[in-house]
Amino acid sequence: MRRGGADGLAFETIVASGPNSAKPHHEPGERVIRAGDAVVIDFGPCSRVRSDMTRTFCVGGPPQGELARIFEVGPRQQAEGVAAVMPGVAAKDVDDVCRKSSPSRLG
C-alpha cells in the first residue's frame, strides 16, 4: 500500500476465522485457523482518504454446507446492490436489495 502512495493504514487490519468471521470488528484472539474455516481479512490504506477492502477465503478447499451457500449468494447480492445504486436512491433501499437474497432467507 505504501508503494502505491498510502501514508499508512486506515484502521488496524482485521483477520478473523470460523465463527469470528461473522464479527465485523473482530479483535485478535487465541483461535487457530482450521480446515474448512472462512477467513475474513479487512484492511485499508490511508492517504487523502481512508479506504477499506475486505476479502473472504475458505481454508483447505471449497466451502461446504451453509458456508457454500453463503459464498454463492454473496457475489449475487453485491451485484444486485451495485446495480441498484443511482442518483436519488436511498442507501437503505440499496441495502434492502442486497438483503432480499440473504442466505438466511433462502430456506
mmCIF file of N, CA and C in Angstrom:
data_model
loop_
_atom_site.group_PDB
_atom_site.id
_atom_site.type_symbol
_atom_site.label_atom_id
_atom_site.label_comp_id
_atom_site.label_asym_id
_atom_site.label_seq_id
_atom_site.Cartn_x
_atom_site.Cartn_y
_atom_site.Cartn_z
ATOM 1 N N MET A 1 0.838 -1.192 0.000
ATOM 2 C CA MET A 1 0.000 0.000 0.000
ATOM 3 C C MET A 1 0.879 1.250 0.000
ATOM 4 N N ARG A 2 1.960 1.188 0.764
ATOM 5 C CA ARG A 2 2.848 2.362 0.804
ATOM 6 C C ARG A 2 3.492 2.609 -0.556
ATOM 7 N N ARG A 3 3.869 1.534 -1.266
ATOM 8 C CA ARG A 3 4.442 1.717 -2.601
ATOM 9 C C ARG A 3 3.440 2.370 -3.539
ATOM 10 N N GLY A 4 2.156 2.189 -3.274
ATOM 11 C CA GLY A 4 1.103 2.796 -4.076
ATOM 12 C C GLY A 4 0.757 4.212 -3.648
ATOM 13 N N GLY A 5 1.429 4.732 -2.623
ATOM 14 C CA GLY A 5 1.230 6.111 -2.215
ATOM 15 C C GLY A 5 0.510 6.321 -0.897
ATOM 16 N N ALA A 6 0.149 5.244 -0.201
ATOM 17 C CA ALA A 6 -0.551 5.399 1.076
ATOM 18 C C ALA A 6 0.394 5.939 2.141
ATOM 19 N N ASP A 7 -0.148 6.757 3.035
ATOM 20 C CA ASP A 7 0.609 7.284 4.162
ATOM 21 C C ASP A 7 0.644 6.307 5.333
ATOM 22 N N GLY A 8 -0.337 5.436 5.393
ATOM 23 C CA GLY A 8 -0.439 4.489 6.500
ATOM 24 C C GLY A 8 -1.708 3.677 6.367
ATOM 25 N N LEU A 9 -2.118 3.058 7.460
ATOM 26 C CA LEU A 9 -3.328 2.249 7.480
ATOM 27 C C LEU A 9 -4.538 3.100 7.842
ATOM 28 N N ALA A 10 -5.663 2.804 7.222
ATOM 29 C CA ALA A 10 -6.913 3.485 7.556
ATOM 30 C C ALA A 10 -7.434 3.019 8.914
ATOM 31 N N PHE A 11 -7.105 1.778 9.276
ATOM 32 C CA PHE A 11 -7.518 1.181 10.545
ATOM 33 C C PHE A 11 -6.656 -0.061 10.739
ATOM 34 N N GLU A 12 -6.663 -0.627 11.926
ATOM 35 C CA GLU A 12 -5.904 -1.845 12.182
ATOM 36 C C GLU A 12 -6.486 -2.985 11.342
ATOM 37 N N THR A 13 -5.616 -3.742 10.710
ATOM 38 C CA THR A 13 -6.045 -4.869 9.890
ATOM 39 C C THR A 13 -6.768 -5.894 10.760
ATOM 40 N N ILE A 14 -7.856 -6.451 10.219
ATOM 41 C CA ILE A 14 -8.656 -7.455 10.923
ATOM 42 C C ILE A 14 -8.493 -8.786 10.202
ATOM 43 N N VAL A 15 -8.176 -9.840 10.944
ATOM 44 C CA VAL A 15 -8.159 -11.203 10.422
ATOM 45 C C VAL A 15 -9.020 -12.019 11.376
ATOM 46 N N ALA A 16 -10.072 -12.632 10.845
ATOM 47 C CA ALA A 16 -10.989 -13.395 11.686
ATOM 48 C C ALA A 16 -11.317 -14.715 10.998
ATOM 49 N N SER A 17 -11.409 -15.803 11.772
ATOM 50 C CA SER A 17 -11.685 -17.107 11.176
ATOM 51 C C SER A 17 -12.844 -17.801 11.881
ATOM 52 N N GLY A 18 -13.413 -18.781 11.169
ATOM 53 C CA GLY A 18 -14.501 -19.582 11.732
ATOM 54 C C GLY A 18 -15.641 -18.711 12.209
ATOM 55 N N PRO A 19 -16.157 -18.969 13.409
ATOM 56 C CA PRO A 19 -17.290 -18.194 13.913
ATOM 57 C C PRO A 19 -16.978 -16.699 14.036
ATOM 58 N N ASN A 20 -15.715 -16.373 14.239
ATOM 59 C CA ASN A 20 -15.333 -14.965 14.361
ATOM 60 C C ASN A 20 -15.416 -14.220 13.036
ATOM 61 N N SER A 21 -15.459 -14.941 11.920
ATOM 62 C CA SER A 21 -15.511 -14.286 10.611
ATOM 63 C C SER A 21 -16.824 -13.540 10.403
ATOM 64 N N ALA A 22 -17.822 -13.804 11.219
ATOM 65 C CA ALA A 22 -19.099 -13.092 11.126
ATOM 66 C C ALA A 22 -19.118 -11.818 11.968
ATOM 67 N N LYS A 23 -18.040 -11.557 12.703
ATOM 68 C CA LYS A 23 -17.973 -10.368 13.557
ATOM 69 C C LYS A 23 -17.247 -9.259 12.799
ATOM 70 N N PRO A 24 -17.949 -8.189 12.436
ATOM 71 C CA PRO A 24 -17.347 -7.154 11.590
ATOM 72 C C PRO A 24 -16.099 -6.499 12.165
ATOM 73 N N HIS A 25 -15.976 -6.431 13.477
ATOM 74 C CA HIS A 25 -14.823 -5.758 14.085
ATOM 75 C C HIS A 25 -14.119 -6.679 15.075
ATOM 76 N N HIS A 26 -13.924 -7.916 14.653
ATOM 77 C CA HIS A 26 -13.265 -8.916 15.496
ATOM 78 C C HIS A 26 -11.877 -8.436 15.907
ATOM 79 N N GLU A 27 -11.509 -8.750 17.120
ATOM 80 C CA GLU A 27 -10.174 -8.429 17.622
ATOM 81 C C GLU A 27 -9.387 -9.719 17.786
ATOM 82 N N PRO A 28 -8.066 -9.651 17.688
ATOM 83 C CA PRO A 28 -7.252 -10.863 17.752
ATOM 84 C C PRO A 28 -7.516 -11.677 19.005
ATOM 85 N N GLY A 29 -7.442 -12.987 18.843
ATOM 86 C CA GLY A 29 -7.632 -13.900 19.963
ATOM 87 C C GLY A 29 -6.746 -15.113 19.791
ATOM 88 N N GLU A 30 -7.046 -16.164 20.517
ATOM 89 C CA GLU A 30 -6.222 -17.370 20.519
ATOM 90 C C GLU A 30 -6.705 -18.432 19.529
ATOM 91 N N ARG A 31 -7.833 -18.210 18.833
ATOM 92 C CA ARG A 31 -8.378 -19.218 17.937
ATOM 93 C C ARG A 31 -7.388 -19.564 16.834
ATOM 94 N N VAL A 32 -7.250 -20.848 16.551
ATOM 95 C CA VAL A 32 -6.370 -21.339 15.494
ATOM 96 C C VAL A 32 -7.215 -21.581 14.244
ATOM 97 N N ILE A 33 -6.715 -21.148 13.091
ATOM 98 C CA ILE A 33 -7.418 -21.358 11.830
ATOM 99 C C ILE A 33 -7.424 -22.848 11.517
ATOM 100 N N ARG A 34 -8.612 -23.354 11.096
ATOM 101 C CA ARG A 34 -8.788 -24.788 10.807
ATOM 102 C C ARG A 34 -9.240 -24.999 9.373
ATOM 103 N N ALA A 35 -9.013 -26.187 8.848
ATOM 104 C CA ALA A 35 -9.515 -26.538 7.519
ATOM 105 C C ALA A 35 -11.033 -26.365 7.502
ATOM 106 N N GLY A 36 -11.546 -25.783 6.433
ATOM 107 C CA GLY A 36 -12.975 -25.546 6.302
ATOM 108 C C GLY A 36 -13.426 -24.197 6.823
ATOM 109 N N ASP A 37 -12.545 -23.470 7.523
ATOM 110 C CA ASP A 37 -12.905 -22.154 8.058
ATOM 111 C C ASP A 37 -13.038 -21.116 6.954
ATOM 112 N N ALA A 38 -13.952 -20.207 7.163
ATOM 113 C CA ALA A 38 -13.951 -18.955 6.413
ATOM 114 C C ALA A 38 -12.962 -18.042 7.135
ATOM 115 N N VAL A 39 -12.132 -17.357 6.368
ATOM 116 C CA VAL A 39 -11.192 -16.399 6.939
ATOM 117 C C VAL A 39 -11.449 -15.057 6.264
ATOM 118 N N VAL A 40 -11.734 -14.046 7.079
ATOM 119 C CA VAL A 40 -12.000 -12.702 6.585
ATOM 120 C C VAL A 40 -10.789 -11.828 6.903
ATOM 121 N N ILE A 41 -10.317 -11.127 5.885
ATOM 122 C CA ILE A 41 -9.226 -10.170 6.055
ATOM 123 C C ILE A 41 -9.758 -8.808 5.633
ATOM 124 N N ASP A 42 -9.712 -7.840 6.535
ATOM 125 C CA ASP A 42 -10.240 -6.496 6.301
ATOM 126 C C ASP A 42 -9.110 -5.502 6.553
ATOM 127 N N PHE A 43 -8.775 -4.705 5.544
ATOM 128 C CA PHE A 43 -7.670 -3.766 5.668
ATOM 129 C C PHE A 43 -7.908 -2.583 4.749
ATOM 130 N N GLY A 44 -7.112 -1.559 4.904
ATOM 131 C CA GLY A 44 -7.234 -0.414 4.012
ATOM 132 C C GLY A 44 -6.136 0.609 4.241
ATOM 133 N N PRO A 45 -5.778 1.307 3.157
ATOM 134 C CA PRO A 45 -4.774 2.358 3.260
ATOM 135 C C PRO A 45 -5.402 3.696 3.616
ATOM 136 N N CYS A 46 -4.570 4.597 4.081
ATOM 137 C CA CYS A 46 -4.990 5.964 4.337
ATOM 138 C C CYS A 46 -4.031 6.875 3.575
ATOM 139 N N SER A 47 -4.590 7.769 2.803
ATOM 140 C CA SER A 47 -3.798 8.779 2.108
ATOM 141 C C SER A 47 -4.567 10.078 2.296
ATOM 142 N N ARG A 48 -5.133 10.606 1.255
ATOM 143 C CA ARG A 48 -6.021 11.761 1.438
ATOM 144 C C ARG A 48 -7.378 11.301 1.966
ATOM 145 N N VAL A 49 -7.729 10.072 1.657
ATOM 146 C CA VAL A 49 -8.976 9.466 2.133
ATOM 147 C C VAL A 49 -8.659 8.097 2.719
ATOM 148 N N ARG A 50 -9.601 7.568 3.474
ATOM 149 C CA ARG A 50 -9.455 6.223 4.022
ATOM 150 C C ARG A 50 -10.167 5.243 3.101
ATOM 151 N N SER A 51 -9.533 4.124 2.847
ATOM 152 C CA SER A 51 -10.116 3.086 2.001
ATOM 153 C C SER A 51 -10.291 1.816 2.812
ATOM 154 N N ASP A 52 -11.102 0.922 2.306
ATOM 155 C CA ASP A 52 -11.427 -0.310 3.018
ATOM 156 C C ASP A 52 -11.596 -1.425 2.000
ATOM 157 N N MET A 53 -10.902 -2.544 2.208
ATOM 158 C CA MET A 53 -11.058 -3.709 1.348
ATOM 159 C C MET A 53 -11.215 -4.931 2.239
ATOM 160 N N THR A 54 -12.218 -5.724 1.942
ATOM 161 C CA THR A 54 -12.465 -6.941 2.704
ATOM 162 C C THR A 54 -12.476 -8.122 1.748
ATOM 163 N N ARG A 55 -11.782 -9.176 2.108
ATOM 164 C CA ARG A 55 -11.768 -10.394 1.311
ATOM 165 C C ARG A 55 -12.021 -11.576 2.232
ATOM 166 N N THR A 56 -12.798 -12.549 1.733
ATOM 167 C CA THR A 56 -13.116 -13.752 2.491
ATOM 168 C C THR A 56 -12.629 -14.966 1.713
ATOM 169 N N PHE A 57 -11.961 -15.863 2.405
ATOM 170 C CA PHE A 57 -11.417 -17.073 1.809
ATOM 171 C C PHE A 57 -11.902 -18.281 2.584
ATOM 172 N N CYS A 58 -11.897 -19.424 1.947
ATOM 173 C CA CYS A 58 -12.171 -20.673 2.644
ATOM 174 C C CYS A 58 -10.870 -21.467 2.666
ATOM 175 N N VAL A 59 -10.492 -21.953 3.830
ATOM 176 C CA VAL A 59 -9.229 -22.657 4.017
ATOM 177 C C VAL A 59 -9.409 -24.155 3.746
ATOM 178 N N GLY A 60 -8.491 -24.725 2.978
ATOM 179 C CA GLY A 60 -8.459 -26.174 2.800
ATOM 180 C C GLY A 60 -9.403 -26.723 1.751
ATOM 181 N N GLY A 61 -9.819 -25.919 0.805
ATOM 182 C CA GLY A 61 -10.701 -26.407 -0.255
ATOM 183 C C GLY A 61 -11.959 -25.580 -0.357
ATOM 184 N N PRO A 62 -12.845 -25.977 -1.243
ATOM 185 C CA PRO A 62 -14.062 -25.202 -1.431
ATOM 186 C C PRO A 62 -14.953 -25.238 -0.188
ATOM 187 N N PRO A 63 -15.740 -24.190 0.015
ATOM 188 C CA PRO A 63 -16.648 -24.164 1.167
ATOM 189 C C PRO A 63 -17.681 -25.284 1.091
ATOM 190 N N GLN A 64 -18.119 -25.739 2.241
ATOM 191 C CA GLN A 64 -19.095 -26.833 2.330
ATOM 192 C C GLN A 64 -20.346 -26.377 3.069
ATOM 193 N N GLY A 65 -21.472 -27.028 2.811
ATOM 194 C CA GLY A 65 -22.710 -26.801 3.550
ATOM 195 C C GLY A 65 -23.202 -25.368 3.475
ATOM 196 N N GLU A 66 -23.603 -24.844 4.631
ATOM 197 C CA GLU A 66 -24.140 -23.481 4.704
ATOM 198 C C GLU A 66 -23.119 -22.458 4.219
ATOM 199 N N LEU A 67 -21.848 -22.701 4.491
ATOM 200 C CA LEU A 67 -20.809 -21.781 4.043
ATOM 201 C C LEU A 67 -20.765 -21.722 2.517
ATOM 202 N N ALA A 68 -20.976 -22.838 1.839
ATOM 203 C CA ALA A 68 -21.012 -22.853 0.373
ATOM 204 C C ALA A 68 -22.166 -21.991 -0.135
ATOM 205 N N ARG A 69 -23.306 -22.059 0.538
ATOM 206 C CA ARG A 69 -24.462 -21.224 0.144
ATOM 207 C C ARG A 69 -24.135 -19.748 0.299
ATOM 208 N N ILE A 70 -23.449 -19.403 1.369
ATOM 209 C CA ILE A 70 -23.086 -18.005 1.608
ATOM 210 C C ILE A 70 -22.122 -17.526 0.528
ATOM 211 N N PHE A 71 -21.128 -18.345 0.183
ATOM 212 C CA PHE A 71 -20.171 -17.966 -0.852
ATOM 213 C C PHE A 71 -20.856 -17.819 -2.211
ATOM 214 N N GLU A 72 -21.914 -18.566 -2.448
ATOM 215 C CA GLU A 72 -22.650 -18.468 -3.715
ATOM 216 C C GLU A 72 -23.508 -17.208 -3.763
ATOM 217 N N VAL A 73 -24.190 -16.910 -2.682
ATOM 218 C CA VAL A 73 -25.137 -15.798 -2.645
ATOM 219 C C VAL A 73 -24.435 -14.446 -2.556
ATOM 220 N N GLY A 74 -23.310 -14.367 -1.866
ATOM 221 C CA GLY A 74 -22.625 -13.092 -1.649
ATOM 222 C C GLY A 74 -22.356 -12.290 -2.913
ATOM 223 N N PRO A 75 -21.720 -12.876 -3.920
ATOM 224 C CA PRO A 75 -21.459 -12.103 -5.138
ATOM 225 C C PRO A 75 -22.737 -11.639 -5.842
ATOM 226 N N ARG A 76 -23.784 -12.453 -5.786
ATOM 227 C CA ARG A 76 -25.053 -12.043 -6.395
ATOM 228 C C ARG A 76 -25.640 -10.847 -5.642
ATOM 229 N N GLN A 77 -25.598 -10.912 -4.306
ATOM 230 C CA GLN A 77 -26.097 -9.787 -3.510
ATOM 231 C C GLN A 77 -25.317 -8.514 -3.840
ATOM 232 N N GLN A 78 -24.013 -8.633 -3.955
ATOM 233 C CA GLN A 78 -23.180 -7.475 -4.255
ATOM 234 C C GLN A 78 -23.539 -6.894 -5.620
ATOM 235 N N ALA A 79 -23.676 -7.743 -6.636
ATOM 236 C CA ALA A 79 -24.007 -7.269 -7.987
ATOM 237 C C ALA A 79 -25.369 -6.588 -8.011
ATOM 238 N N GLU A 80 -26.344 -7.146 -7.301
ATOM 239 C CA GLU A 80 -27.673 -6.542 -7.252
ATOM 240 C C GLU A 80 -27.627 -5.191 -6.537
ATOM 241 N N GLY A 81 -26.830 -5.104 -5.489
ATOM 242 C CA GLY A 81 -26.690 -3.836 -4.779
ATOM 243 C C GLY A 81 -26.036 -2.772 -5.642
ATOM 244 N N VAL A 82 -24.967 -3.133 -6.341
ATOM 245 C CA VAL A 82 -24.295 -2.177 -7.225
ATOM 246 C C VAL A 82 -25.253 -1.691 -8.308
ATOM 247 N N ALA A 83 -26.044 -2.606 -8.866
ATOM 248 C CA ALA A 83 -26.997 -2.224 -9.918
ATOM 249 C C ALA A 83 -28.081 -1.281 -9.396
ATOM 250 N N ALA A 84 -28.363 -1.338 -8.090
ATOM 251 C CA ALA A 84 -29.414 -0.506 -7.509
ATOM 252 C C ALA A 84 -28.938 0.910 -7.180
ATOM 253 N N VAL A 85 -27.626 1.143 -7.200
ATOM 254 C CA VAL A 85 -27.091 2.454 -6.852
ATOM 255 C C VAL A 85 -27.274 3.415 -8.017
ATOM 256 N N MET A 86 -28.000 4.488 -7.766
ATOM 257 C CA MET A 86 -28.169 5.557 -8.752
ATOM 258 C C MET A 86 -28.573 6.835 -8.032
ATOM 259 N N PRO A 87 -28.428 7.958 -8.696
ATOM 260 C CA PRO A 87 -28.799 9.216 -8.052
ATOM 261 C C PRO A 87 -30.232 9.181 -7.530
ATOM 262 N N GLY A 88 -30.405 9.656 -6.309
ATOM 263 C CA GLY A 88 -31.730 9.749 -5.716
ATOM 264 C C GLY A 88 -32.183 8.508 -4.974
ATOM 265 N N VAL A 89 -31.449 7.413 -5.057
ATOM 266 C CA VAL A 89 -31.822 6.184 -4.355
ATOM 267 C C VAL A 89 -31.239 6.229 -2.947
ATOM 268 N N ALA A 90 -32.073 5.983 -1.956
ATOM 269 C CA ALA A 90 -31.618 5.987 -0.562
ATOM 270 C C ALA A 90 -30.723 4.788 -0.292
ATOM 271 N N ALA A 91 -29.716 4.968 0.546
ATOM 272 C CA ALA A 91 -28.808 3.874 0.904
ATOM 273 C C ALA A 91 -29.574 2.694 1.489
ATOM 274 N N LYS A 92 -30.633 2.962 2.265
ATOM 275 C CA LYS A 92 -31.438 1.883 2.835
ATOM 276 C C LYS A 92 -32.072 1.038 1.743
ATOM 277 N N ASP A 93 -32.489 1.650 0.654
ATOM 278 C CA ASP A 93 -33.095 0.894 -0.441
ATOM 279 C C ASP A 93 -32.068 -0.021 -1.111
ATOM 280 N N VAL A 94 -30.841 0.439 -1.235
ATOM 281 C CA VAL A 94 -29.772 -0.402 -1.784
ATOM 282 C C VAL A 94 -29.513 -1.560 -0.826
ATOM 283 N N ASP A 95 -29.450 -1.277 0.464
ATOM 284 C CA ASP A 95 -29.255 -2.320 1.471
ATOM 285 C C ASP A 95 -30.377 -3.353 1.403
ATOM 286 N N ASP A 96 -31.620 -2.897 1.239
ATOM 287 C CA ASP A 96 -32.763 -3.812 1.134
ATOM 288 C C ASP A 96 -32.609 -4.751 -0.061
ATOM 289 N N VAL A 97 -32.127 -4.226 -1.186
ATOM 290 C CA VAL A 97 -31.908 -5.054 -2.379
ATOM 291 C C VAL A 97 -30.884 -6.145 -2.065
ATOM 292 N N CYS A 98 -29.805 -5.767 -1.399
ATOM 293 C CA CYS A 98 -28.759 -6.737 -1.067
ATOM 294 C C CYS A 98 -29.274 -7.819 -0.121
ATOM 295 N N ARG A 99 -30.109 -7.448 0.816
ATOM 296 C CA ARG A 99 -30.574 -8.386 1.837
ATOM 297 C C ARG A 99 -31.686 -9.310 1.356
ATOM 298 N N LYS A 100 -32.354 -8.981 0.258
ATOM 299 C CA LYS A 100 -33.509 -9.792 -0.162
ATOM 300 C C LYS A 100 -33.129 -11.221 -0.506
ATOM 301 N N SER A 101 -31.896 -11.460 -0.920
ATOM 302 C CA SER A 101 -31.469 -12.827 -1.251
ATOM 303 C C SER A 101 -30.484 -13.357 -0.230
ATOM 304 N N SER A 102 -30.600 -12.876 1.001
ATOM 305 C CA SER A 102 -29.731 -13.316 2.087
ATOM 306 C C SER A 102 -29.820 -14.824 2.281
ATOM 307 N N PRO A 103 -28.702 -15.525 2.568
ATOM 308 C CA PRO A 103 -28.735 -16.975 2.784
ATOM 309 C C PRO A 103 -29.734 -17.389 3.848
ATOM 310 N N SER A 104 -29.953 -16.556 4.856
ATOM 311 C CA SER A 104 -30.902 -16.929 5.912
ATOM 312 C C SER A 104 -32.336 -16.897 5.410
ATOM 313 N N ARG A 105 -32.559 -16.291 4.249
ATOM 314 C CA ARG A 105 -33.914 -16.220 3.690
ATOM 315 C C ARG A 105 -34.126 -17.197 2.536
ATOM 316 N N LEU A 106 -33.127 -18.018 2.236
ATOM 317 C CA LEU A 106 -33.243 -18.935 1.097
ATOM 318 C C LEU A 106 -33.996 -20.218 1.443
ATOM 319 N N GLY A 107 -34.079 -20.514 2.736
ATOM 320 C CA GLY A 107 -34.803 -21.709 3.150
ATOM 321 C C GLY A 107 -34.051 -22.908 2.834
#
